Amino acid sequence: LHGSRQPLPPLRFECGRDDPYLTANRELHHALRNSGIAHDYVEGEGGHDWDYWRSALEGTLRFFGTALKRLKG
């Protein structure tokens, strides 16, 4: 998380509260926050499966749509 002098691209990740990777995602979120790295982290109801990913897709697309509009100016 340290060493890069280049601007970072927009970062977003999401995890279901029943996902086996929840602890790892929370640790990454805290490490990024403690390092001052801007990001969007979301937790929702669900697990590591298509039902959860389908429900998360709209928020993810909106996040990156907004990020692309900002880059265009």
JSON list of C-alpha atoms in Angstrom, two decimals:
[
{"chain": "A", "resi": 1, "resn": "LEU", "atom": "CA", "xyz": [0.00, 0.00, 0.00]},
{"chain": "A", "resi": 2, "resn": "HIS", "atom": "CA", "xyz": [3.00, 2.28, 0.15]},
{"chain": "A", "resi": 3, "resn": "GLY", "atom": "CA", "xyz": [5.49, 3.45, -2.43]},
{"chain": "A", "resi": 4, "resn": "SER", "atom": "CA", "xyz": [3.44, 4.53, -5.45]},
{"chain": "A", "resi": 5, "resn": "ARG", "atom": "CA", "xyz": [3.66, 8.17, -6.42]},
{"chain": "A", "resi": 6, "resn": "GLN", "atom": "CA", "xyz": [1.16, 7.85, -9.26]},
{"chain": "A", "resi": 7, "resn": "PRO", "atom": "CA", "xyz": [-2.49, 8.76, -8.72]},
{"chain": "A", "resi": 8, "resn": "LEU", "atom": "CA", "xyz": [-4.57, 5.69, -8.08]},
{"chain": "A", "resi": 9, "resn": "PRO", "atom": "CA", "xyz": [-7.62, 4.86, -10.16]},
{"chain": "A", "resi": 10, "resn": "PRO", "atom": "CA", "xyz": [-11.04, 4.87, -8.50]},
{"chain": "A", "resi": 11, "resn": "LEU", "atom": "CA", "xyz": [-11.39, 1.83, -6.25]},
{"chain": "A", "resi": 12, "resn": "ARG", "atom": "CA", "xyz": [-14.55, 0.08, -5.14]},
{"chain": "A", "resi": 13, "resn": "PHE", "atom": "CA", "xyz": [-15.16, -3.34, -3.70]},
{"chain": "A", "resi": 14, "resn": "GLU", "atom": "CA", "xyz": [-18.11, -5.01, -2.11]},
{"chain": "A", "resi": 15, "resn": "CYS", "atom": "CA", "xyz": [-18.66, -8.10, -0.02]},
{"chain": "A", "resi": 16, "resn": "GLY", "atom": "CA", "xyz": [-21.62, -10.01, 1.36]},
{"chain": "A", "resi": 17, "resn": "ARG", "atom": "CA", "xyz": [-21.82, -10.51, 5.11]},
{"chain": "A", "resi": 18, "resn": "ASP", "atom": "CA", "xyz": [-22.09, -14.28, 4.58]},
{"chain": "A", "resi": 19, "resn": "ASP", "atom": "CA", "xyz": [-19.09, -14.35, 2.25]},
{"chain": "A", "resi": 20, "resn": "PRO", "atom": "CA", "xyz": [-16.16, -16.49, 3.43]},
{"chain": "A", "resi": 21, "resn": "TYR", "atom": "CA", "xyz": [-13.86, -13.63, 2.35]},
{"chain": "A", "resi": 22, "resn": "LEU", "atom": "CA", "xyz": [-15.59, -11.03, 4.54]},
{"chain": "A", "resi": 23, "resn": "THR", "atom": "CA", "xyz": [-12.74, -10.83, 7.07]},
{"chain": "A", "resi": 24, "resn": "ALA", "atom": "CA", "xyz": [-10.15, -10.33, 4.33]},
{"chain": "A", "resi": 25, "resn": "ASN", "atom": "CA", "xyz": [-12.26, -7.62, 2.69]},
{"chain": "A", "resi": 26, "resn": "ARG", "atom": "CA", "xyz": [-12.68, -5.83, 6.00]},
{"chain": "A", "resi": 27, "resn": "GLU", "atom": "CA", "xyz": [-8.93, -6.01, 6.61]},
{"chain": "A", "resi": 28, "resn": "LEU", "atom": "CA", "xyz": [-8.24, -4.54, 3.17]},
{"chain": "A", "resi": 29, "resn": "HIS", "atom": "CA", "xyz": [-10.78, -1.78, 3.79]},
{"chain": "A", "resi": 30, "resn": "HIS", "atom": "CA", "xyz": [-9.12, -0.86, 7.10]},
{"chain": "A", "resi": 31, "resn": "ALA", "atom": "CA", "xyz": [-5.61, -0.98, 5.59]},
{"chain": "A", "resi": 32, "resn": "LEU", "atom": "CA", "xyz": [-6.66, 1.31, 2.74]},
{"chain": "A", "resi": 33, "resn": "ARG", "atom": "CA", "xyz": [-8.41, 3.71, 5.09]},
{"chain": "A", "resi": 34, "resn": "ASN", "atom": "CA", "xyz": [-5.45, 3.78, 7.50]},
{"chain": "A", "resi": 35, "resn": "SER", "atom": "CA", "xyz": [-3.15, 4.50, 4.55]},
{"chain": "A", "resi": 36, "resn": "GLY", "atom": "CA", "xyz": [-5.34, 7.37, 3.36]},
{"chain": "A", "resi": 37, "resn": "ILE", "atom": "CA", "xyz": [-6.24, 5.63, 0.10]},
{"chain": "A", "resi": 38, "resn": "ALA", "atom": "CA", "xyz": [-9.63, 6.73, -1.19]},
{"chain": "A", "resi": 39, "resn": "HIS", "atom": "CA", "xyz": [-11.98, 3.86, -1.88]},
{"chain": "A", "resi": 40, "resn": "ASP", "atom": "CA", "xyz": [-15.60, 2.81, -1.69]},
{"chain": "A", "resi": 41, "resn": "TYR", "atom": "CA", "xyz": [-16.31, -0.30, 0.38]},
{"chain": "A", "resi": 42, "resn": "VAL", "atom": "CA", "xyz": [-19.79, -1.77, 0.74]},
{"chain": "A", "resi": 43, "resn": "GLU", "atom": "CA", "xyz": [-21.10, -4.72, 2.71]},
{"chain": "A", "resi": 44, "resn": "GLY", "atom": "CA", "xyz": [-24.49, -6.18, 1.97]},
{"chain": "A", "resi": 45, "resn": "GLU", "atom": "CA", "xyz": [-26.70, -9.11, 2.77]},
{"chain": "A", "resi": 46, "resn": "GLY", "atom": "CA", "xyz": [-25.64, -12.28, 1.03]},
{"chain": "A", "resi": 47, "resn": "GLY", "atom": "CA", "xyz": [-22.73, -14.53, 0.27]},
{"chain": "A", "resi": 48, "resn": "HIS", "atom": "CA", "xyz": [-20.13, -15.27, -2.37]},
{"chain": "A", "resi": 49, "resn": "ASP", "atom": "CA", "xyz": [-22.58, -16.12, -5.14]},
{"chain": "A", "resi": 50, "resn": "TRP", "atom": "CA", "xyz": [-24.38, -14.82, -8.23]},
{"chain": "A", "resi": 51, "resn": "ASP", "atom": "CA", "xyz": [-27.41, -13.66, -6.25]},
{"chain": "A", "resi": 52, "resn": "TYR", "atom": "CA", "xyz": [-25.22, -11.27, -4.29]},
{"chain": "A", "resi": 53, "resn": "TRP", "atom": "CA", "xyz": [-23.15, -10.17, -7.29]},
{"chain": "A", "resi": 54, "resn": "ARG", "atom": "CA", "xyz": [-26.30, -9.41, -9.30]},
{"chain": "A", "resi": 55, "resn": "SER", "atom": "CA", "xyz": [-27.58, -7.22, -6.47]},
{"chain": "A", "resi": 56, "resn": "ALA", "atom": "CA", "xyz": [-24.21, -5.42, -6.24]},
{"chain": "A", "resi": 57, "resn": "LEU", "atom": "CA", "xyz": [-23.80, -4.79, -9.95]},
{"chain": "A", "resi": 58, "resn": "GLU", "atom": "CA", "xyz": [-25.91, -1.62, -10.18]},
{"chain": "A", "resi": 59, "resn": "GLY", "atom": "CA", "xyz": [-23.97, 0.16, -7.42]},
{"chain": "A", "resi": 60, "resn": "THR", "atom": "CA", "xyz": [-20.67, -0.84, -8.97]},
{"chain": "A", "resi": 61, "resn": "LEU", "atom": "CA", "xyz": [-21.66, 0.38, -12.44]},
{"chain": "A", "resi": 62, "resn": "ARG", "atom": "CA", "xyz": [-22.91, 3.67, -11.01]},
{"chain": "A", "resi": 63, "resn": "PHE", "atom": "CA", "xyz": [-19.65, 4.16, -9.10]},
{"chain": "A", "resi": 64, "resn": "PHE", "atom": "CA", "xyz": [-17.48, 3.65, -12.16]},
{"chain": "A", "resi": 65, "resn": "GLY", "atom": "CA", "xyz": [-19.86, 5.61, -14.41]},
{"chain": "A", "resi": 66, "resn": "THR", "atom": "CA", "xyz": [-19.45, 8.60, -12.09]},
{"chain": "A", "resi": 67, "resn": "ALA", "atom": "CA", "xyz": [-15.68, 8.08, -11.98]},
{"chain": "A", "resi": 68, "resn": "LEU", "atom": "CA", "xyz": [-15.47, 8.06, -15.80]},
{"chain": "A", "resi": 69, "resn": "LYS", "atom": "CA", "xyz": [-17.53, 11.26, -16.05]},
{"chain": "A", "resi": 70, "resn": "ARG", "atom": "CA", "xyz": [-15.08, 12.97, -13.68]},
{"chain": "A", "resi": 71, "resn": "LEU", "atom": "CA", "xyz": [-12.12, 11.88, -15.78]},
{"chain": "A", "resi": 72, "resn": "LYS", "atom": "CA", "xyz": [-13.70, 13.36, -18.91]},
{"chain": "A", "resi": 73, "resn": "GLY", "atom": "CA", "xyz": [-14.13, 16.67, -17.08]}
]
